[in-house]
PDB file of C-alpha atoms in Angstrom:
ATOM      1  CA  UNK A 742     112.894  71.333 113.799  1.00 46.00           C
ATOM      2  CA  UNK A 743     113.989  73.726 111.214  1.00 50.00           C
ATOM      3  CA  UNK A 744     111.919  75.916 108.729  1.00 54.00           C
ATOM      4  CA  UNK A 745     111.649  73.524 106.095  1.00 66.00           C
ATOM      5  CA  UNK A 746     108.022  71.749 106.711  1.00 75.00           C
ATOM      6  CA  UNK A 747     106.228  75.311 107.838  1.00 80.00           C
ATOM      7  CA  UNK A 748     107.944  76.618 104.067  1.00 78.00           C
ATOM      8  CA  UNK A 749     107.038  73.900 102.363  1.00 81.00           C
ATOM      9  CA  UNK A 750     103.266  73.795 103.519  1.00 82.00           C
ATOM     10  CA  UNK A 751     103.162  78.054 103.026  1.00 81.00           C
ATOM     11  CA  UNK A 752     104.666  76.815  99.516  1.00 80.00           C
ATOM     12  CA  UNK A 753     102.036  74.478  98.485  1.00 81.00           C
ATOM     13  CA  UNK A 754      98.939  75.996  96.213  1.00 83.00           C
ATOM     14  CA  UNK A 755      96.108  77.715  97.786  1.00 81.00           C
ATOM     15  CA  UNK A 756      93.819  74.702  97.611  1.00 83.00           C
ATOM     16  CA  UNK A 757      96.279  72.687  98.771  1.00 86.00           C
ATOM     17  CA  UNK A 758      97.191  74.996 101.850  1.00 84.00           C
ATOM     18  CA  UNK A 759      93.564  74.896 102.709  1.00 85.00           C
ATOM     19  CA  UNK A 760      92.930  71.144 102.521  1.00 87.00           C
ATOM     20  CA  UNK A 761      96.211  70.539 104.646  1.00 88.00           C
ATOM     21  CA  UNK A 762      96.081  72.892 107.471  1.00 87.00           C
ATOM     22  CA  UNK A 763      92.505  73.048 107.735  1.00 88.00           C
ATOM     23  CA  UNK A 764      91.700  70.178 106.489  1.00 89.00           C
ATOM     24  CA  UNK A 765      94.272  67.933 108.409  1.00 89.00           C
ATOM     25  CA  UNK A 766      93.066  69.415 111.912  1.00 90.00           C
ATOM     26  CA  UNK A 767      89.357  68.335 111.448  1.00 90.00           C
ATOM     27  CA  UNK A 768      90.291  64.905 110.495  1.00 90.00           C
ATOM     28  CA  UNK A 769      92.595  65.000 113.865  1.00 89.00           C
ATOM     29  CA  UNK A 770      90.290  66.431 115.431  1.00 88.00           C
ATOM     30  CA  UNK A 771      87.260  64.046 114.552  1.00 89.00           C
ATOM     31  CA  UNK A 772      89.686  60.836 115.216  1.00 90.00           C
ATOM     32  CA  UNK A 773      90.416  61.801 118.454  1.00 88.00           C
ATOM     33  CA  UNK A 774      86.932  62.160 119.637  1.00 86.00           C
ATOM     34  CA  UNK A 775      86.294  58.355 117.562  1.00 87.00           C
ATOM     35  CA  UNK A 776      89.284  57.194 119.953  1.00 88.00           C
ATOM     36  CA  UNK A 777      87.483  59.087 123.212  1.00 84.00           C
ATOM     37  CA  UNK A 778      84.619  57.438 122.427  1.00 83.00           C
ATOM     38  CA  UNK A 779      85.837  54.092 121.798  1.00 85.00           C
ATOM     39  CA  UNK A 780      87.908  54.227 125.200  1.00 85.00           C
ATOM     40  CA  UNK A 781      85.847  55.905 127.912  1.00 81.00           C
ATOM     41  CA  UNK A 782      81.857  55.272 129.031  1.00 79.00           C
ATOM     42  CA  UNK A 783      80.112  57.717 129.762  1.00 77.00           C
ATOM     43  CA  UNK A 784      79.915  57.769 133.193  1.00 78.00           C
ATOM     44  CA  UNK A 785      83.803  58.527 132.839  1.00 78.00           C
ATOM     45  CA  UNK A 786      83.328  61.818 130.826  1.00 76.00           C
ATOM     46  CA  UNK A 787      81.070  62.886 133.532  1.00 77.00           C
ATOM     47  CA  UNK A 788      83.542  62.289 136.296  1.00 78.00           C
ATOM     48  CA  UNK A 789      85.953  64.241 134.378  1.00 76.00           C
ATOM     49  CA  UNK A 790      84.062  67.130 132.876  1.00 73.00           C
ATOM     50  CA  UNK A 791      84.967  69.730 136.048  1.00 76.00           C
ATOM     51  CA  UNK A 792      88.175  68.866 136.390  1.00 77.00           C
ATOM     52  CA  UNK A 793      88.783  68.703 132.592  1.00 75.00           C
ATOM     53  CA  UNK A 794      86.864  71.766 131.775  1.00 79.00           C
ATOM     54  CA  UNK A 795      89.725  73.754 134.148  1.00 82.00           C
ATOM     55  CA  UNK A 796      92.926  71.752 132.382  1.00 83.00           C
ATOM     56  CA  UNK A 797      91.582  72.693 129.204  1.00 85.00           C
ATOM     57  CA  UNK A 798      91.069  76.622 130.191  1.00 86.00           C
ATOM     58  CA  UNK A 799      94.494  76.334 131.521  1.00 88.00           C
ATOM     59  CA  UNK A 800      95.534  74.903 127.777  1.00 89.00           C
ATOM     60  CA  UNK A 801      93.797  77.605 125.682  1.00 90.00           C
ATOM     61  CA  UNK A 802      95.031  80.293 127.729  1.00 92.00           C
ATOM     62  CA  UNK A 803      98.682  78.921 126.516  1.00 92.00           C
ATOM     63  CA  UNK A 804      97.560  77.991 122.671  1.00 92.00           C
ATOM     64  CA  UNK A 805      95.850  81.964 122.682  1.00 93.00           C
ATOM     65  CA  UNK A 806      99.268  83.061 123.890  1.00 93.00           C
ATOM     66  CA  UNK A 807     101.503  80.849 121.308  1.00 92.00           C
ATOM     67  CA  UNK A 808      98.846  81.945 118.289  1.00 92.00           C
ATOM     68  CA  UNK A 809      99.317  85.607 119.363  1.00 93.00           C
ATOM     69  CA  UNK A 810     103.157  84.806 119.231  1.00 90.00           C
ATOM     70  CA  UNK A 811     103.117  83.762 116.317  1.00 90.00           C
ATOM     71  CA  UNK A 812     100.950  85.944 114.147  1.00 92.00           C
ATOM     72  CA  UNK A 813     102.163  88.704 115.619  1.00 92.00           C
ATOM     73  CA  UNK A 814     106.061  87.570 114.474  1.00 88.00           C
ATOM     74  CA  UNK A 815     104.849  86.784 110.751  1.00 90.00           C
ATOM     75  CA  UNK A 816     102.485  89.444 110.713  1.00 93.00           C
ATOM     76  CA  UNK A 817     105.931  91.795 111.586  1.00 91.00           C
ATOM     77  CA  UNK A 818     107.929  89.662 108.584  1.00 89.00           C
ATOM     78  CA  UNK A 819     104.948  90.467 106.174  1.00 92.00           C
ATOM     79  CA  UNK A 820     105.100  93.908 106.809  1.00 93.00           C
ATOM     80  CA  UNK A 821     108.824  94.380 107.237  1.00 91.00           C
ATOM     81  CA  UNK A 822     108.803  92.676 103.726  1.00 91.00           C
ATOM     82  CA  UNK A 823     106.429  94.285 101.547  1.00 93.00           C
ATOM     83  CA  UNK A 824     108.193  97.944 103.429  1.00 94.00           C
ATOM     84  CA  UNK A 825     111.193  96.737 101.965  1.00 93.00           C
ATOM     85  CA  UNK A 826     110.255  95.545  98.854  1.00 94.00           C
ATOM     86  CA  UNK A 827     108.202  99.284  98.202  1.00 94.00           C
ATOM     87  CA  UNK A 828     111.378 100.698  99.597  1.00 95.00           C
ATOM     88  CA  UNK A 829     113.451  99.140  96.833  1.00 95.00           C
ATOM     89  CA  UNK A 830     111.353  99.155  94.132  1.00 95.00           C
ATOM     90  CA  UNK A 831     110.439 103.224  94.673  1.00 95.00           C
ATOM     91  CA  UNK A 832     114.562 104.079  95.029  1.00 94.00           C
ATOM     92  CA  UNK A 833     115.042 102.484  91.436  1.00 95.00           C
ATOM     93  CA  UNK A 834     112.046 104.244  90.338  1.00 94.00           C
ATOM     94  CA  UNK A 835     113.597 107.722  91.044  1.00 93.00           C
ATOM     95  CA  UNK A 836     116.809 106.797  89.547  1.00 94.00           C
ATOM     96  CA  UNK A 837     114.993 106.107  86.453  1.00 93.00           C
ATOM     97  CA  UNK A 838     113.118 109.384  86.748  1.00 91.00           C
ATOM     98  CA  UNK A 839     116.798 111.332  87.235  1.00 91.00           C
ATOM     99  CA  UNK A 840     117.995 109.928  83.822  1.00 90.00           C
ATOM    100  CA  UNK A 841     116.354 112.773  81.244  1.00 88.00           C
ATOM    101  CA  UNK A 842     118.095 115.220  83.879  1.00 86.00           C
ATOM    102  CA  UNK A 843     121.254 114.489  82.030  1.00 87.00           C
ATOM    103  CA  UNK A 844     120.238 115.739  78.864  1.00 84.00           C
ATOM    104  CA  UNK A 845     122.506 116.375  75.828  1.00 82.00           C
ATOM    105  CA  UNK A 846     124.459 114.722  73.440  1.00 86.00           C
ATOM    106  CA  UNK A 847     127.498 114.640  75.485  1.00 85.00           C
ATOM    107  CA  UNK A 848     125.382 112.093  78.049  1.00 87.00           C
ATOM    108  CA  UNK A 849     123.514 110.096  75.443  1.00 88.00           C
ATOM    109  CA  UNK A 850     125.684 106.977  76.622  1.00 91.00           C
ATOM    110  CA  UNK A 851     125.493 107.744  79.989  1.00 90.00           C
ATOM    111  CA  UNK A 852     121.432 108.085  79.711  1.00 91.00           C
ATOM    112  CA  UNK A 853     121.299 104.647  77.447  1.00 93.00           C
ATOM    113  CA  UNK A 854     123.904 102.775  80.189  1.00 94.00           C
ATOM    114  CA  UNK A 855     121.445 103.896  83.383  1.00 93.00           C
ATOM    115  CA  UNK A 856     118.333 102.766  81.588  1.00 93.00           C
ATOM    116  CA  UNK A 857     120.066  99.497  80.536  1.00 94.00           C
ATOM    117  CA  UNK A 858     121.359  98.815  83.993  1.00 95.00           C
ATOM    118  CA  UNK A 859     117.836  99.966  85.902  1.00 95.00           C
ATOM    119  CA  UNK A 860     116.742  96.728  83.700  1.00 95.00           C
ATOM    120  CA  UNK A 861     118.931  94.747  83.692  1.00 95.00           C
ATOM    121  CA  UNK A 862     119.032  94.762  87.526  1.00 95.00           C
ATOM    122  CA  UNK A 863     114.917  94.681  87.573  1.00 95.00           C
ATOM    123  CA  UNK A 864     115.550  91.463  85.365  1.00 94.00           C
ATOM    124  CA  UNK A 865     118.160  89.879  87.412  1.00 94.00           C
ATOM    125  CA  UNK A 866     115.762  90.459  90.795  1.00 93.00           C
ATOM    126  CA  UNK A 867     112.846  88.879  88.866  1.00 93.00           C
ATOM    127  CA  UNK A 868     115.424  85.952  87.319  1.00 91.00           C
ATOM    128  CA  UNK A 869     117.346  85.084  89.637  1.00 89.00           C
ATOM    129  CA  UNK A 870     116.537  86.741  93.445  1.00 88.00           C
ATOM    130  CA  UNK A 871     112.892  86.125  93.279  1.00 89.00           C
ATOM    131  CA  UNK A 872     113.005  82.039  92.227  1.00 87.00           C
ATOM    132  CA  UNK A 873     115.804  81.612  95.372  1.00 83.00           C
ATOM    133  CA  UNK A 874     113.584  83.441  97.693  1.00 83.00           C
ATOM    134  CA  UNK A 875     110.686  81.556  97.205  1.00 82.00           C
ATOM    135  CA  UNK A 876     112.935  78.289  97.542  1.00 78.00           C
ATOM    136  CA  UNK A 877     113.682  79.882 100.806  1.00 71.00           C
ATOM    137  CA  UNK A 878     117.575  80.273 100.419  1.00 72.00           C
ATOM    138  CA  UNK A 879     118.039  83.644  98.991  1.00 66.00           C
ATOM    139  CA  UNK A 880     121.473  83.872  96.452  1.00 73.00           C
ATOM    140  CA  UNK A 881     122.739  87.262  95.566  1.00 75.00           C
ATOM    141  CA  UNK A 882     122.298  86.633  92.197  1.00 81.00           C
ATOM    142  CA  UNK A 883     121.588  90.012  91.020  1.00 87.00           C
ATOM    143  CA  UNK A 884     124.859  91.300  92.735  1.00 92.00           C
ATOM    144  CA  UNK A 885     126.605  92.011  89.100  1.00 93.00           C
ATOM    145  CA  UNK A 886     123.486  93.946  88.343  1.00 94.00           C
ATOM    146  CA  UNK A 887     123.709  95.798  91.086  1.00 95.00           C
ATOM    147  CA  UNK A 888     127.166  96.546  91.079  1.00 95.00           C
ATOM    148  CA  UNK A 889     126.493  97.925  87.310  1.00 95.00           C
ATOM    149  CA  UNK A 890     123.299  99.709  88.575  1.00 95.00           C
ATOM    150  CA  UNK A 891     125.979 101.480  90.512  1.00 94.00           C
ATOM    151  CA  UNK A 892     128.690 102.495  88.920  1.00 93.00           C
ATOM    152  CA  UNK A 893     126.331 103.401  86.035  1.00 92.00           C
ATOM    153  CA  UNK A 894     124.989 106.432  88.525  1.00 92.00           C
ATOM    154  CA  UNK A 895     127.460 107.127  90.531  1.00 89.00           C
ATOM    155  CA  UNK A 896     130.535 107.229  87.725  1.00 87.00           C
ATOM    156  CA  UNK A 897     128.734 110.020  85.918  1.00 85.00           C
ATOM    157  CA  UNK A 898     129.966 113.669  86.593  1.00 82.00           C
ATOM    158  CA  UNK A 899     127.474 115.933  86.238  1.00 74.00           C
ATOM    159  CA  UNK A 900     127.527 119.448  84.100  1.00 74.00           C
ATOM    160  CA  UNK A 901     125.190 121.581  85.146  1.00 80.00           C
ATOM    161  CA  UNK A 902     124.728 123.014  89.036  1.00 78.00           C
ATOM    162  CA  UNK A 903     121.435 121.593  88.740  1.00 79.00           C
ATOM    163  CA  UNK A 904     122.722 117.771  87.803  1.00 80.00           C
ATOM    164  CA  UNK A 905     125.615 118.153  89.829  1.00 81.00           C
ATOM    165  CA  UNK A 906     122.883 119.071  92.897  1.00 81.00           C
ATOM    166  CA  UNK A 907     121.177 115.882  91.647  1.00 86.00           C
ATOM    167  CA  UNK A 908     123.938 113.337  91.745  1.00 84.00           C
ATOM    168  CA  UNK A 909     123.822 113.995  95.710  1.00 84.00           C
ATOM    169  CA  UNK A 910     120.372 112.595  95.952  1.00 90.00           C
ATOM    170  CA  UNK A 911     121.032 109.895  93.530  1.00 91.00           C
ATOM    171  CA  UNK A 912     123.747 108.567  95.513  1.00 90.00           C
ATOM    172  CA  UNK A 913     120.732 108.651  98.884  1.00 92.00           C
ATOM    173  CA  UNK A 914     118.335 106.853  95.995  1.00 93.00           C
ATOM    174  CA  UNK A 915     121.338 103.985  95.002  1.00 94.00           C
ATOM    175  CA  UNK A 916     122.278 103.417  99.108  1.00 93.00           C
ATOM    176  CA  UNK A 917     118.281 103.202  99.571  1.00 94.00           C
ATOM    177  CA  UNK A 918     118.359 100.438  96.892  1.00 94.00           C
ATOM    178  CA  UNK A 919     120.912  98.767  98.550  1.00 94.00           C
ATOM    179  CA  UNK A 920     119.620  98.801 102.273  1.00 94.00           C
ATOM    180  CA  UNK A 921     116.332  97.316 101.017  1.00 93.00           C
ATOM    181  CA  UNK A 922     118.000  94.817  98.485  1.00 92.00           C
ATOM    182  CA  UNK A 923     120.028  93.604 101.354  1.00 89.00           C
ATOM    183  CA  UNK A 924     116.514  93.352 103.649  1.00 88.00           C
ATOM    184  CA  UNK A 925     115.252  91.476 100.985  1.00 88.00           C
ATOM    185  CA  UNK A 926     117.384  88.763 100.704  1.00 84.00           C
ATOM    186  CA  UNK A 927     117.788  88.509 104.302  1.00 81.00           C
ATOM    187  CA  UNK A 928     113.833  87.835 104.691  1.00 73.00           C
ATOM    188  CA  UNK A 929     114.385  83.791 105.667  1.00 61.00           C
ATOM    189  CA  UNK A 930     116.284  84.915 108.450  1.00 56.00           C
ATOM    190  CA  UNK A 931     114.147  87.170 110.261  1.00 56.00           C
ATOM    191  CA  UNK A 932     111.320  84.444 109.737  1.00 59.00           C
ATOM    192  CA  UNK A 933     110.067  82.255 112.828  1.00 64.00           C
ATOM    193  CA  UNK A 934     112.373  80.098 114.357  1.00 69.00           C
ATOM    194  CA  UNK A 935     111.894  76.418 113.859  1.00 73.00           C
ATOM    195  CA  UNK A 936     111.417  75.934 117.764  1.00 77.00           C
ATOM    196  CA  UNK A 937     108.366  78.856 117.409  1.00 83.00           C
ATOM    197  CA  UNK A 938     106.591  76.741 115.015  1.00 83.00           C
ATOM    198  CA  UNK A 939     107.129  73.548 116.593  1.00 84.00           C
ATOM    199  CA  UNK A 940     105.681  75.132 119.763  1.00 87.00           C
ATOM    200  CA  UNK A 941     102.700  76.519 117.520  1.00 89.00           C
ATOM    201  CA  UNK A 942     102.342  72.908 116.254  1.00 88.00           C
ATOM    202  CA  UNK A 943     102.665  70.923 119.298  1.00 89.00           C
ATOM    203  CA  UNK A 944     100.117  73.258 120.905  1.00 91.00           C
ATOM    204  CA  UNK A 945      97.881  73.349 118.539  1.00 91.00           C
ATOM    205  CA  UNK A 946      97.652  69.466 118.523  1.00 90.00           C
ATOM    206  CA  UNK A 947      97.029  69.667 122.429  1.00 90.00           C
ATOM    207  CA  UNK A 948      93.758  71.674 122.179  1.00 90.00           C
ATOM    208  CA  UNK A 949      92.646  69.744 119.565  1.00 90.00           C
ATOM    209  CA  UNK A 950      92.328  66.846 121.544  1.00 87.00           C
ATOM    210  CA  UNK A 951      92.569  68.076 125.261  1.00 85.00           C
ATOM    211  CA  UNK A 952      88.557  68.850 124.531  1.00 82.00           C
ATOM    212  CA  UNK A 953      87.720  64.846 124.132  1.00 82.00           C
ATOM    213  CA  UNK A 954      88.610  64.585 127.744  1.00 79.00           C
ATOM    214  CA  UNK A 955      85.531  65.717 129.397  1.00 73.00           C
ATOM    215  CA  UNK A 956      81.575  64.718 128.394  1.00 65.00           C
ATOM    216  CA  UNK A 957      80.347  67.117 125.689  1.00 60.00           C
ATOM    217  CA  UNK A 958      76.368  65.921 126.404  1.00 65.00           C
ATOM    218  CA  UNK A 959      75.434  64.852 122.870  1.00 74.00           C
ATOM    219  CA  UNK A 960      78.054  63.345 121.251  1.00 76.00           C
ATOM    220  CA  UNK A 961      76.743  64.778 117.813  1.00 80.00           C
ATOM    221  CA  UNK A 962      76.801  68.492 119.432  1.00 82.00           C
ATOM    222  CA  UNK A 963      80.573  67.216 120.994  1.00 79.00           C
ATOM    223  CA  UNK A 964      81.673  66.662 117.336  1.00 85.00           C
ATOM    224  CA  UNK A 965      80.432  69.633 116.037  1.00 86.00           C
ATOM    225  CA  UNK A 966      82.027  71.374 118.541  1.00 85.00           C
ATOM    226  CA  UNK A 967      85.489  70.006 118.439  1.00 85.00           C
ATOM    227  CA  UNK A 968      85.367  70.598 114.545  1.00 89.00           C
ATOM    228  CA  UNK A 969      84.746  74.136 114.745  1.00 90.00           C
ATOM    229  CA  UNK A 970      87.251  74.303 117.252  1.00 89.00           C
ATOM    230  CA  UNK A 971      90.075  72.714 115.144  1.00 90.00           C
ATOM    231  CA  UNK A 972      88.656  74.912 112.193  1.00 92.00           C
ATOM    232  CA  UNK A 973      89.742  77.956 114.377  1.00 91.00           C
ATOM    233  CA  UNK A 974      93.179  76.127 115.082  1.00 92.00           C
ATOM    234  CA  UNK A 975      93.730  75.733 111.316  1.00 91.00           C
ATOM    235  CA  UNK A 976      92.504  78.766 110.299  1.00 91.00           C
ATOM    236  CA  UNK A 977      95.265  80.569 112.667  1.00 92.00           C
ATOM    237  CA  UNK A 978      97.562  78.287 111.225  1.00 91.00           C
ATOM    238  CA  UNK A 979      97.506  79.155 107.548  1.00 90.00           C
ATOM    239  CA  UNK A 980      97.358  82.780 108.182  1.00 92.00           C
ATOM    240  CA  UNK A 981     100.681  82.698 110.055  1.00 91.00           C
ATOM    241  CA  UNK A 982     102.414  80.608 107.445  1.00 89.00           C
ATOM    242  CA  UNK A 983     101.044  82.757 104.796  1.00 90.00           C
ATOM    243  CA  UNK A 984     102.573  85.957 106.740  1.00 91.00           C
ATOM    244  CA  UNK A 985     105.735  84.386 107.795  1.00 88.00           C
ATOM    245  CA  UNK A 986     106.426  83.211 104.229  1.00 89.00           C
ATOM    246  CA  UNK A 987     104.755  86.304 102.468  1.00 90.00           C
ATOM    247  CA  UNK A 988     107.207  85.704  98.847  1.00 88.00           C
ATOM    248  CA  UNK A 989     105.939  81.560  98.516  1.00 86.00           C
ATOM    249  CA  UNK A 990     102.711  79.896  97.617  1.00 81.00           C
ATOM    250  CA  UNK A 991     100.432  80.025  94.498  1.00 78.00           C
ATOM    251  CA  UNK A 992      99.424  82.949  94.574  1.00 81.00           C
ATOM    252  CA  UNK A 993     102.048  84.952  96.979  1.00 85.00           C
ATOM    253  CA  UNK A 994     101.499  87.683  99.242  1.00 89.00           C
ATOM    254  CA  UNK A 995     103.944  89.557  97.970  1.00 91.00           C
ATOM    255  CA  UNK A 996     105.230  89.971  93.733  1.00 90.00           C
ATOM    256  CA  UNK A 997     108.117  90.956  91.917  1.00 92.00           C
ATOM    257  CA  UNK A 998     105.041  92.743  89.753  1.00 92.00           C
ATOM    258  CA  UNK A 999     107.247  96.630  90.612  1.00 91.00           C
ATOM    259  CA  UNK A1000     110.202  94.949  89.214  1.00 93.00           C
ATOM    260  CA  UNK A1001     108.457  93.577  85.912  1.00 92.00           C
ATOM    261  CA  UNK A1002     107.311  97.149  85.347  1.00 91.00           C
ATOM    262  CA  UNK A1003     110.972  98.625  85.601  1.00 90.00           C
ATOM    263  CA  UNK A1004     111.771  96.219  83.322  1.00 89.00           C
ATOM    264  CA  UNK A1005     109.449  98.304  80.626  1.00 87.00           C
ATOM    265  CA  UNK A1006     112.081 101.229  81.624  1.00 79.00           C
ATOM    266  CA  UNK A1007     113.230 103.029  78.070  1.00 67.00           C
TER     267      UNK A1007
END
């Protein structure tokens, strides 16, 4: 199993995301218990309700570990994103800040060529990068961009003692863009494996319905139950696809919003 189906469902609208991995589990959830009904008396349930109650400790001690794998892991690719993504975003903010250092006539193209490559580069991440990633196979699009966001900064020889101290920092401020470009566009791979989420999945499924195995008394209070139960299950779900996936979905967790203001840059 790879990524594809946990993408796609972190892809789908917020309404959408709700209904199907909420949604979905309740439904399971409340078929299985029809099915349990249908299959076993009574008197069965009660035969089985010790030893069932113990097998289905034993399975939610392994579903509580799994969850905990699992939001942990896209709770670390959330945050390792939106780190990055501030990281980037504030390195291309000081480079736009350094520009008016190099004052004077003699830089006036110099000053107009930085400005026009901070945008163009903001424009390219926002274009190109940003549709890719939330396809979930990032393309280096912006590479020209960059490669102009470059040389416009690093090419220029400064005058002054004061711009030629700057053009040392600059040159920390363009290799900071660069780490966290490159973090960026490497964000599918750090995401869950497609054998975590099958796991997640497959256990999931098993505590749903492990609980129809043993008598629940009323079979009204039984339902009830097993649908908050698979509420729970769903619930954990969609926050781990949400975190794992934090640049897809309607809305995202994470916008190119920095980038559409250094787009403004002048």
């Amino acid at each position: 199993m790879d990524i594809l189906l946990p993408h796609s469902l972190a892809a789908l609208p917020a309404w959408a995301g709700i209904i199907v991995t909420i949604g979905v589990p309740v439904v399971l959830a409340l078929v299985f218990g029809r099915a349990m009904y249908a299959l076993f008396t009574p008197h069965e349930f009660a035969t089985n309700a010790t030893v069932g109650a113990v097998k289905y400790g034993f399975v939610v001690e392994i579903y509580a570990v799994v969850a905990a794998l699992a939001l942990v892991g896209a709770w670390d690719t959330y945050q390792t994103s939106r780190d990055t993504l501030q990281k980037e975003a504030s390195g291309l903010y000081m480079l736009a800040l350094s520009v008016d250092t190099f004052s004077g006539p003699d830089f006036a193209e110099a000053r107009k060529e930085m400005r026009a490559a901070i945008r163009g580069y903001a424009a390219a991440v926002v274009s190109d990068d940003w549709p890719a990633m939330q396809a979930g196979t990032p393309n280096p699009a912006s590479d020209a961009a960059f490669q102009r966001l470059t040389r416009a900064f690093l090419d220029v020889d400064g005058a002054s003692s004061g711009q030629q101290a700057l053009q040392q920092k600059i040159g920390d401020w363009v290799g900071s863009v660069a780490e966290a470009r490159i973090g960026r566009l490497s964000v599918t791979s750090r995401s869950l494996a497609g054998l975590i989420w099958l796991l997640v999945i497959t256990v999931s499924v098993a505590v749903i319905a492990f609980q129809w195995f043993f008598n629940g008394g009323s079979a009204t209070m039984h339902y009830a139950m097993g649908s908050v139960i698979a509420l729970i299950v769903g619930a954990v779900l969609l926050v781990a696809l949400k975190l794992a996936f934090p640049y897809v979905g309607d809305p995202a967790l994470l916008t190119p919003r920095p980038f559409l203001a250094l787009m403004e840059v002048s």
